[in-house]
Short mmCIF file of C-alpha atoms in Angstrom, two decimals:
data_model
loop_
_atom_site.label_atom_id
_atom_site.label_comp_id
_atom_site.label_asym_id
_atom_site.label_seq_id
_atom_site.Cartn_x
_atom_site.Cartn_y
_atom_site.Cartn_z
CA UNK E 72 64.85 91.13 -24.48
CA UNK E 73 61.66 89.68 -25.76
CA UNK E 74 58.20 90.99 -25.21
CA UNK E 75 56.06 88.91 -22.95
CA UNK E 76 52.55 87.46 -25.21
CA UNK E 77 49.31 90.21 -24.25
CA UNK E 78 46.68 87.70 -23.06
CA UNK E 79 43.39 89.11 -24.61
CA UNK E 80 41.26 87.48 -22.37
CA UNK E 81 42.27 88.83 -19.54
CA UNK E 82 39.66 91.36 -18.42
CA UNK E 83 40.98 94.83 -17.62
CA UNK E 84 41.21 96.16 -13.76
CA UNK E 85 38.50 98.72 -12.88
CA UNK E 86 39.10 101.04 -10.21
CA UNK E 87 36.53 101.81 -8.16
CA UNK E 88 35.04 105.93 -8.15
CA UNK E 89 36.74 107.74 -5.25
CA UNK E 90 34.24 108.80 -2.35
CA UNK E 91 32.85 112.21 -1.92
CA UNK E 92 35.41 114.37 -0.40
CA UNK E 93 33.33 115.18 2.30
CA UNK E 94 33.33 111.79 3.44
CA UNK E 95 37.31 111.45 3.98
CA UNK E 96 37.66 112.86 7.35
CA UNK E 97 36.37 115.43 9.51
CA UNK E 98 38.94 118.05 11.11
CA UNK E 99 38.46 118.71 14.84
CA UNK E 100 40.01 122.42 15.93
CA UNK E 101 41.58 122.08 19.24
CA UNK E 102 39.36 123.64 22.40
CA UNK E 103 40.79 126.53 24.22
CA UNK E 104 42.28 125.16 27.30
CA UNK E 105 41.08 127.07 30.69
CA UNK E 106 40.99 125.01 34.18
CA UNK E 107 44.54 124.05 32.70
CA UNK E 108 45.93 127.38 31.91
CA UNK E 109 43.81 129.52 35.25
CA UNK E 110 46.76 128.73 37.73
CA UNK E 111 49.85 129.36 35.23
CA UNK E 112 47.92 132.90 34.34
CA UNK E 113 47.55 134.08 37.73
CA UNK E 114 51.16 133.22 38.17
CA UNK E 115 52.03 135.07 34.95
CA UNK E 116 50.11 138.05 36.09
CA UNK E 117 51.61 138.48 39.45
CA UNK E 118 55.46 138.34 37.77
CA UNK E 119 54.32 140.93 35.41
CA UNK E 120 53.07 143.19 37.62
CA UNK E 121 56.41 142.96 39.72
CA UNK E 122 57.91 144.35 36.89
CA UNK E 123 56.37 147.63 37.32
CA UNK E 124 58.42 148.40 40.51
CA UNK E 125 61.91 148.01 38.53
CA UNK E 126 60.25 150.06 35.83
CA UNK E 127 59.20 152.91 38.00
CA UNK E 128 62.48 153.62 39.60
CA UNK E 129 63.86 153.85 36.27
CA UNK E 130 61.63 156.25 35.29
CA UNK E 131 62.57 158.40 38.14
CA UNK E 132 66.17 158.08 37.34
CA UNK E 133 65.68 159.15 34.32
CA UNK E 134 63.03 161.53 34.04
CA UNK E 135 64.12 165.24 33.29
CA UNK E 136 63.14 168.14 36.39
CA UNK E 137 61.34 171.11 35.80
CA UNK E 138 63.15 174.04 36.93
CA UNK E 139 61.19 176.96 38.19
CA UNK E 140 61.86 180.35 39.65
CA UNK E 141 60.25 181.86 42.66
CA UNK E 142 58.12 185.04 42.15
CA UNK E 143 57.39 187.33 44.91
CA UNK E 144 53.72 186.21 45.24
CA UNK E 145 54.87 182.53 46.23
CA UNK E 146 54.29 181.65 42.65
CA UNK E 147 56.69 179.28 40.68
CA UNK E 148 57.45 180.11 37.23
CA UNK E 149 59.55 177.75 34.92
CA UNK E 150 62.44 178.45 33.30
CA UNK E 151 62.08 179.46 29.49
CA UNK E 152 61.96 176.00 27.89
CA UNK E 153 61.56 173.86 31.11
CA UNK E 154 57.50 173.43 30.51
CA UNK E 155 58.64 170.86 28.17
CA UNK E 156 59.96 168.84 30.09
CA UNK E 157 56.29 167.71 31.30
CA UNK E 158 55.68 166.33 28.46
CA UNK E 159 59.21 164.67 28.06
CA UNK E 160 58.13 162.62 31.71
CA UNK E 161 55.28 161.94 29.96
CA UNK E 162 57.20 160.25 26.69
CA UNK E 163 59.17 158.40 28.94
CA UNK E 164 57.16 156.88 30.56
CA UNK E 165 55.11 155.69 27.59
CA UNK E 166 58.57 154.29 25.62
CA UNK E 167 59.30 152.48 29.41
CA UNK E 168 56.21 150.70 29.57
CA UNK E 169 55.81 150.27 25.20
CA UNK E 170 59.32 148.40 25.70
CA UNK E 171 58.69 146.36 28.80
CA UNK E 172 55.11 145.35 27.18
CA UNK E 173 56.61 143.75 23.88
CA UNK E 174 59.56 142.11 25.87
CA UNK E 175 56.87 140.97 28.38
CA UNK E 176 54.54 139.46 25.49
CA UNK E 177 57.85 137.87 23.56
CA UNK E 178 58.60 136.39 27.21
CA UNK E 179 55.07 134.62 27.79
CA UNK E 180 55.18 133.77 24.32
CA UNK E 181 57.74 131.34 25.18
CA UNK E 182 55.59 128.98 27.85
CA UNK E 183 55.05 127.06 24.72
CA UNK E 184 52.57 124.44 26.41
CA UNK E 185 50.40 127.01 28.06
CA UNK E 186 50.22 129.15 25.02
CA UNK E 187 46.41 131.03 24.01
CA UNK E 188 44.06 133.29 24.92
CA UNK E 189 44.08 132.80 29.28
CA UNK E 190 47.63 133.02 29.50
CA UNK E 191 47.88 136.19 27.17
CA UNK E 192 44.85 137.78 29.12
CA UNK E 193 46.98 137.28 32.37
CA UNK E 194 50.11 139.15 30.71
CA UNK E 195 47.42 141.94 29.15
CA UNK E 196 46.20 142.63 32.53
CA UNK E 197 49.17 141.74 34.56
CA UNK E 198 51.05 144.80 32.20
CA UNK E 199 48.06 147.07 33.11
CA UNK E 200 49.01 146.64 37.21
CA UNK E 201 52.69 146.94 36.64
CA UNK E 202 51.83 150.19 34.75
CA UNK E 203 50.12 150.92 37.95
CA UNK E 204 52.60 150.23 40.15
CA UNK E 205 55.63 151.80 37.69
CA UNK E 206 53.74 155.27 37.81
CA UNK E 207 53.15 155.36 41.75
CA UNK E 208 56.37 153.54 42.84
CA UNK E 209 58.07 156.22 40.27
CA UNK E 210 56.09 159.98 41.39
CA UNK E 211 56.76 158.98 45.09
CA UNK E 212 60.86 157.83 44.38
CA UNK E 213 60.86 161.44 42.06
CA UNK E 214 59.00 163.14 44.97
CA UNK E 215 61.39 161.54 47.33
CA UNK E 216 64.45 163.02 45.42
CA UNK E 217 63.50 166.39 44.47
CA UNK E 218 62.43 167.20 47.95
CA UNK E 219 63.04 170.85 49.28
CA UNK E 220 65.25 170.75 52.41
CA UNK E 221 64.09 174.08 53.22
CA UNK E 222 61.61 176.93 52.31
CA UNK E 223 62.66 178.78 48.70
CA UNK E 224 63.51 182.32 48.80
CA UNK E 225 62.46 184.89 46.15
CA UNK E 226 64.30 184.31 42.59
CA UNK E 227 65.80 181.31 43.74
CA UNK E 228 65.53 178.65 41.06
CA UNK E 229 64.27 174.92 42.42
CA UNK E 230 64.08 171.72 40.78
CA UNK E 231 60.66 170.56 41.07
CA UNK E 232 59.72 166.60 40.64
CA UNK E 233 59.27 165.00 37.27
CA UNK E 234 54.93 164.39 37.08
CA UNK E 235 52.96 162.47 35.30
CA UNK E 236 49.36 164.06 34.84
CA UNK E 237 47.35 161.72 32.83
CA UNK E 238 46.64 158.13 33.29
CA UNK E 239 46.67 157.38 28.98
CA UNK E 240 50.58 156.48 29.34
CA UNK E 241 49.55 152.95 31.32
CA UNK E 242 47.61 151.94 28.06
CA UNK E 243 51.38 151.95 26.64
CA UNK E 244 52.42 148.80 28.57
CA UNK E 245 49.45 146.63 27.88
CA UNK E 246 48.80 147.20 24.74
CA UNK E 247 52.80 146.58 24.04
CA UNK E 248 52.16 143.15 25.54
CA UNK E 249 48.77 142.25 23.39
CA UNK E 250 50.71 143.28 20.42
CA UNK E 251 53.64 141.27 20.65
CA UNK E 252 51.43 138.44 21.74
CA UNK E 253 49.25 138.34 19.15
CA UNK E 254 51.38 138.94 16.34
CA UNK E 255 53.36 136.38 17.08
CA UNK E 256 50.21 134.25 17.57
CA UNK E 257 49.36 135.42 13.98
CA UNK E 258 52.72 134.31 12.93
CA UNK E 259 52.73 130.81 14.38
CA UNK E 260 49.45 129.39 12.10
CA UNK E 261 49.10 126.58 13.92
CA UNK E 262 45.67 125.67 15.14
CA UNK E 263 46.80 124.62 18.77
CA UNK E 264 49.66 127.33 18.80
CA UNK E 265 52.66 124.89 18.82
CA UNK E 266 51.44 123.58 22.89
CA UNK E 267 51.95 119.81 21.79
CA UNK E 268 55.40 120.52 20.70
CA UNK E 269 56.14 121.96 24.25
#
C-alpha cells in the first residue's frame, strides 16, 4: 500500500492546556435526611422495644435457680456451688440482649432508603427500652414460677428465683445494635449509604 504525500504546510494541531483541577467540578456530600426519616424511627423504636417482652420470657425459661437451704434462724443459705448461679442469670441475660442487638441492627440495616444516623438512633434507643422491658417482664415471669406455695420448714431446700442485680447487662442490647449498625455503615462506603438504590 502506498504512503499518502506529508503536506509540510500544514500547520500542526495545538491542544489547548487543561484547566486547573479545581475548576472541574465541585462534589456535593448528601445532607442527613431528618423530617423524612422522624416517623420511620419512631416506628422502628416501638418494634424494637416489643422485642424485649419475647426476650424476657426467654430469659426466665432459661435462667438457672438458686437453691438454698433453710437455717433455723429463718436464714437461707445456698447450696455449695449454687451462688454461682447469680452470676450465670447475669451472663444470660447479657448474651440475650448482645444477640438480639446485632440481629436488631442487621435488621434496620436493611430499610435501605431510610438508612443513617435517625433511623439507627431509633434502633440504639429502641434496644435500650426492650432491655427494659426484657429484665422486668423476665424477674416478674421468674418470680411468678419459683413462687413458694407454702411457708419452708427448717433444712428444707427451696428454689429461689433467678435475679438480676445490676442494671450494666441492658448496655448489652444497645450497644449490640450500634455495633452492627455502624459497622456495616463502615462497610458500605458510600456517601448516601446505598438510600438511592432502595
Amino acid at each position: 500500500m502506498a504512503e499518502q504525500p506529508v503536506d509540510e504546510r500544514v500547520a500542526p494541531v495545538r491542544v489547548p492546556p487543561a484547566p486547573a483541577f479545581e475548576h472541574y467540578y465541585v462534589v456535593r456530600r448528601p445532607r442527613v435526611v431528618v423530617k423524612r426519616d422522624l416517623l420511620p424511627a419512631f416506628s422502628v423504636l416501638s418494634a424494637v422495644a416489643l422485642v424485649g417482652l419475647p426476650a424476657g420470657w426467654l430469659w426466665a425459661w432459661l435462667a438457672p435457680p438458686q437453691n438454698v437451704v433453710v437455717q433455723d434462724d429463718a436464714s437461707l443459705v445456698p447450696v455449695t456451688g449454687e451462688s454461682y448461679h447469680r452470676l450465670d442469670g447475669l451472663m444470660l441475660f447479657v448474651l440475650i440482649g448482645l444477640v438480639a442487638g446485632l440481629l436488631i441492627g442487621i435488621a434496620v440495616w436493611m430499610l435501605r432508603e431510610r438508612r443513617g444516623p435517625v433511623v439507627m438512633l431509633g434502633a440504639v434507643l429502641g434496644s435500650v427500652l426492650a432491655g427494659f422491658l426484657a429484665q422486668r417482664t423476665g424477674l416478674g415471669t421468674a418470680g411468678g414460677e419459683y413462687a413458694l406455695g407454702a411457708a419452708p420448714g427448717v433444712g428444707d431446700v427451696i428454689a429461689l428465683a433467678p435475679v438480676l442485680e445490676t442494671w450494666w447487662g441492658l448496655l448489652a442490647w444497645p450497644l449490640g445494635a450500634a455495633l452492627a449498625y455502624g459497622c456495616l455503615a463502615a462497610w458500605n462506603g458510600m456517601d448516601d449509604l446505598g438510600r438511592r438504590l432502595g
